């Protein structure tokens, strides 16, 4: 057992921290909340130059050949910096192509993703999903000669306005709710029949309703096997959930850092508020939540990196970290008092994002159910 | 024991309910609690409320009231709260300032201000907090120096919420800076016209979009007759008002509409062919919220009952404050859990459920355990006043 990062991972972590500290300060994050595009090409290109988009791509596709664990280390830093923009959905889509793509698709997509030339996003959720349920898919793809025609409405599609391609989860047979009969399609975002409507959230990120109205997709754009999309999705969504956890751990750590620093500086009743036991307990509770969250996140990422079956650890991570970050955000606010509740305070960046991350890729209830299943219940 | 209301009280409630159903709207309710500024609609509603005899029931007749027991005001607060969490539109004056003027103000101040409050015409903003005086209010530094016929006030307040639309500042300032006395013994309370020369109000925006303010005083002249009670006794007046303030401001019934909205939502919304209301997890969480609301209601009623019967109150109103503010956070958490992904959508977004209210309450919920005194300090108050435990600092 070894809780240390490797030398390379330490360098990765430090590079990410330094770079984001300089290039993605909170003022920039705030600016991007109201910016229509939500990120800048300048920052995107710099990240590409550092090889970040290529991190998990195998060397034979011009990637860096890193592991999922490496990616989570970087995502933790990104969560700490509240990095805006389409890195996350592109990374998840990239993992999706690596999971399910054929040789031709890998060759076509991975090098360009790695070079920062392509932005991708996953179109999964639908109006039927009043609760997160990746198999409750009603969007239909029907075969017509050598292509498919997709009809349906997708919701909460991140960064759809800047995506070059969607991975659209559609049903090719069976009924909503069934894991069978789902197929993944790579859809060019410029295809005719795609209509976007922004879905405004309180975190200022960019999510969209994406309506697919008789969108034609060549047969060759099926990602993985026909009707096997449900099986492909499972590991993709597991990885996505762990990646989300890494972001959350990074954010939670930042909250604790802010709260601790403030508890040392802010004086009331002639002493630092951090000397009051009530405040100390808040800070310790945050630390416990974060340490546990970080370890389970890294354990799940490590297991995924080594192809060790880990459905239980993944679900444990997302269930725990989702609620841990929520608690940490609440306690962070509590320690910071009225100051931290003002929109200009960085605390509000984190508490708003904590809620989004909590419900992304399944909330704690969803993942507790998965743990129960793993227990044989 | 008797947990009911008298026949007259019930009659009053019915009359009031009928009036509110006709005249109160969600828009008016939110103009008060969003703190953006009470607009013409809420001002008009305030005047109507007064004109129909629903304000000042428990206030003395000589200042425009009806001389009834406080229960009537509590019924008013409950009935307002049931409807979109509404409050008395100009609630700072009505629930916090007015009662202190009544208790400690000069006859002249009573005659000048109380009838206007009861008529729903004027609003106050609270001037307590300073950058270095939050929980430790007694350490406030803003200074008033006594002159011949007025005090000259200099300094800064912060998080003074209603200052951008109210007529008067209810201001606590240091009138004795001597280091030899305990800090709380050098503070006085004043009523200041917000349009006095030398006052600058700057907005501070909160994460839920409410407005609060920084307020700067630069040689502001405040007439001596605008001082409340005796000089240097202000902090005592603030503390003695706290109990009744808590009773009037922290109304658990104001949370009922959130629960009501959620109950409706889970009945109307299906997941996989079944209404969400059939999900045991959701049922239990909503049931738990209802249980807590009932308990909160009783804690509040107990404290109100003490006040209505002029029995001594110590820690009881603080329990209402801590419990209700934390209950709001738990209730909103249930709501966000039920709404799932949809909870993040703002009011103006397509697909936003329940008019975006839960999402707003979520953002707002971070302040409930901070504003008007934090939960940590509240718990110390309960332990010290209620259980006689020693102070640690
Ligand atoms: C939306 C909003 C509106 C407001 N409106 C007004 C207004 O209209 N007028 C006005 O005057 N004020 C207003 N306030 C200010 C409010 O009263 C203060 O925020 C509150 O008193 C706490 O002070 P603080 O924010 O400076 O926190 P601090 O006192 O700095 O507290 C920071 C943390 O330290 C803890 N702490 C402090 N002392 C102790 C202790 N002795 N023991 C244990 N823990 C302790 C606190 O509980 C908190 O967790 C408003 C605040 C908000 C958020």
Coordinates of C-alpha atoms in Angstrom, one line a residue, chain B residues 8-208:
Chain B
X8 CA -63.0 35.4 18.4
X9 CA -59.4 34.5 17.4
X10 CA -60.8 32.0 14.8
X11 CA -63.2 34.5 13.5
X12 CA -60.5 37.0 13.1
X13 CA -58.4 34.4 11.2
X14 CA -61.3 33.7 8.8
X15 CA -61.8 37.3 8.1
X16 CA -58.1 37.8 7.5
X17 CA -57.8 34.7 5.3
X18 CA -60.6 36.0 3.1
X19 CA -58.9 39.3 2.8
X20 CA -55.5 37.7 2.0
X21 CA -56.9 35.4 -0.6
X22 CA -58.2 38.4 -2.4
X23 CA -55.4 40.8 -2.0
X24 CA -52.1 38.9 -1.5
X25 CA -50.1 37.6 -4.5
X26 CA -46.9 35.7 -4.8
X27 CA -45.3 38.8 -6.4
X28 CA -46.1 40.9 -3.3
X29 CA -44.8 38.2 -1.0
X30 CA -41.5 38.0 -2.7
X31 CA -41.0 41.7 -2.9
X32 CA -40.6 41.5 0.9
X33 CA -38.4 38.4 1.3
X34 CA -36.2 38.9 -1.7
X35 CA -35.1 42.2 -0.3
X36 CA -34.8 43.8 -3.7
X37 CA -37.1 46.6 -2.6
X38 CA -40.7 46.6 -1.6
X39 CA -42.3 47.8 -4.8
X40 CA -45.5 49.8 -5.3
X41 CA -47.6 46.6 -5.2
X42 CA -46.3 45.6 -1.7
X43 CA -46.6 49.2 -0.5
X44 CA -50.2 49.3 -1.6
X45 CA -50.9 46.0 0.0
X46 CA -49.4 47.3 3.2
X47 CA -51.7 50.2 3.2
X48 CA -54.7 48.0 2.5
X49 CA -53.8 45.6 5.2
X50 CA -53.8 48.6 7.6
X51 CA -56.9 50.1 6.2
X52 CA -58.7 46.9 6.8
X53 CA -57.6 46.8 10.4
X54 CA -55.2 43.9 10.2
X55 CA -52.1 45.8 11.4
X56 CA -51.4 46.8 15.0
X57 CA -54.0 44.5 16.6
X58 CA -51.8 44.0 19.6
X59 CA -50.6 47.6 19.7
X60 CA -52.0 50.1 22.3
X61 CA -55.0 52.1 21.2
X62 CA -53.4 55.5 21.8
X63 CA -50.9 54.8 19.0
X64 CA -53.3 53.5 16.5
X65 CA -53.5 49.9 17.6
X66 CA -56.4 47.9 18.9
X67 CA -55.1 46.8 22.3
X68 CA -55.6 43.1 21.8
X69 CA -53.2 40.4 23.0
X70 CA -50.1 39.5 20.8
X71 CA -51.9 36.3 19.7
X72 CA -53.6 38.4 17.0
X73 CA -50.4 39.5 15.6
X74 CA -49.1 35.9 15.5
X75 CA -52.3 34.9 13.7
X76 CA -51.5 37.6 11.2
X77 CA -47.9 36.4 10.7
X78 CA -49.1 32.8 10.3
X79 CA -51.7 33.6 7.8
X80 CA -49.3 35.7 5.8
X81 CA -46.7 33.0 6.0
X82 CA -48.9 30.3 4.7
X83 CA -49.2 32.2 1.5
X84 CA -45.9 32.1 -0.4
X85 CA -44.0 32.7 2.9
X86 CA -45.2 36.3 3.0
X87 CA -44.4 38.6 5.8
X88 CA -45.8 41.9 6.9
X89 CA -44.6 44.0 3.9
X90 CA -42.7 46.6 6.0
X91 CA -41.7 44.1 8.6
X92 CA -38.6 45.6 10.1
X93 CA -40.6 48.5 11.5
X94 CA -43.5 46.4 12.4
X95 CA -41.8 43.5 14.1
X96 CA -38.5 44.8 15.4
X97 CA -38.4 48.6 15.7
X98 CA -41.9 49.4 16.7
X99 CA -42.0 47.3 19.8
X100 CA -38.8 48.8 21.1
X101 CA -40.0 52.4 20.5
X102 CA -43.1 51.4 22.4
X103 CA -41.1 50.0 25.2
X104 CA -38.3 52.6 25.5
X105 CA -39.0 55.5 23.2
X106 CA -40.0 59.0 24.4
X107 CA -43.6 60.0 24.2
X108 CA -42.7 62.3 21.3
X109 CA -41.1 59.4 19.3
X110 CA -44.1 57.2 20.0
X111 CA -46.5 59.7 18.7
X112 CA -44.4 60.4 15.6
X113 CA -43.6 56.9 14.6
X114 CA -46.0 54.3 15.9
X115 CA -49.2 55.4 14.1
X116 CA -47.3 55.5 10.8
X117 CA -46.0 51.9 11.4
X118 CA -49.5 50.7 12.3
X119 CA -50.8 52.4 9.1
X120 CA -48.3 50.5 7.1
X121 CA -46.7 53.6 5.8
X122 CA -43.0 53.6 6.8
X123 CA -40.2 51.1 6.9
X124 CA -36.9 50.9 8.8
X125 CA -33.6 49.2 8.2
X126 CA -31.5 47.7 10.9
X127 CA -28.1 49.3 11.5
X128 CA -26.3 46.9 13.8
X129 CA -23.6 44.9 12.0
X130 CA -20.2 46.4 11.1
X131 CA -17.2 44.9 9.3
X132 CA -15.6 44.1 12.6
X133 CA -18.7 43.6 14.7
X134 CA -20.9 40.6 13.6
X135 CA -21.6 38.1 16.3
X136 CA -19.7 40.3 18.6
X137 CA -22.0 43.2 18.2
X138 CA -21.0 45.0 21.3
X139 CA -17.6 45.8 19.7
X140 CA -19.2 48.2 17.2
X141 CA -17.1 51.2 16.5
X142 CA -19.3 53.6 14.5
X143 CA -19.3 56.7 16.6
X144 CA -21.8 59.4 17.6
X145 CA -20.4 62.5 19.3
X146 CA -22.8 64.6 21.3
X147 CA -23.2 68.3 20.3
X148 CA -25.6 70.9 21.4
X149 CA -28.8 69.8 19.8
X150 CA -27.7 66.8 17.9
X151 CA -25.2 63.9 17.6
X152 CA -22.6 63.9 14.8
X153 CA -22.3 60.4 13.5
X154 CA -19.3 58.9 11.5
X155 CA -18.4 55.4 10.4
X156 CA -19.6 52.4 8.6
X157 CA -22.2 49.7 8.8
X158 CA -22.4 46.6 6.7
X159 CA -25.1 44.1 5.6
X160 CA -27.8 46.6 6.5
X161 CA -30.5 45.1 4.3
X162 CA -33.5 47.3 3.7
X163 CA -31.6 50.6 3.6
X164 CA -32.1 51.2 -0.1
X165 CA -35.8 51.5 0.2
X166 CA -36.7 52.3 3.8
X167 CA -37.3 55.8 5.2
X168 CA -35.4 55.3 8.5
X169 CA -32.2 53.7 9.8
X170 CA -32.5 52.1 13.2
X171 CA -29.0 52.8 14.2
X172 CA -26.8 51.5 17.0
X173 CA -23.6 53.4 17.6
X174 CA -21.0 54.0 20.1
X175 CA -21.6 57.0 22.3
X176 CA -19.0 56.2 25.0
X177 CA -15.7 55.0 23.6
X178 CA -14.0 54.8 27.0
X179 CA -11.8 51.7 27.2
X180 CA -12.5 51.4 31.0
X181 CA -16.1 50.3 30.6
X182 CA -17.5 47.1 29.1
X183 CA -18.1 47.7 25.4
X184 CA -21.8 47.0 25.6
X185 CA -22.2 49.9 28.1
X186 CA -21.3 52.6 25.6
X187 CA -23.9 52.0 22.8
X188 CA -27.0 54.1 22.0
X189 CA -29.9 53.6 19.6
X190 CA -31.1 56.3 17.2
X191 CA -33.7 56.8 14.5
X192 CA -32.0 58.4 11.5
X193 CA -33.7 59.8 8.3
X194 CA -32.2 57.9 5.4
X195 CA -32.2 61.1 3.4
X196 CA -30.0 62.9 5.9
X197 CA -27.0 64.6 4.3
X198 CA -23.8 62.6 4.6
X199 CA -25.3 59.1 4.3
X200 CA -24.1 56.9 1.4
X201 CA -25.7 53.5 0.7
X202 CA -23.8 51.0 -1.5
X203 CA -25.3 47.8 -2.6
X204 CA -23.9 44.3 -1.7
X205 CA -25.5 41.5 -3.7
X206 CA -26.0 38.1 -2.1
X207 CA -25.7 34.7 -3.9
X208 CA -29.5 34.4 -4.2

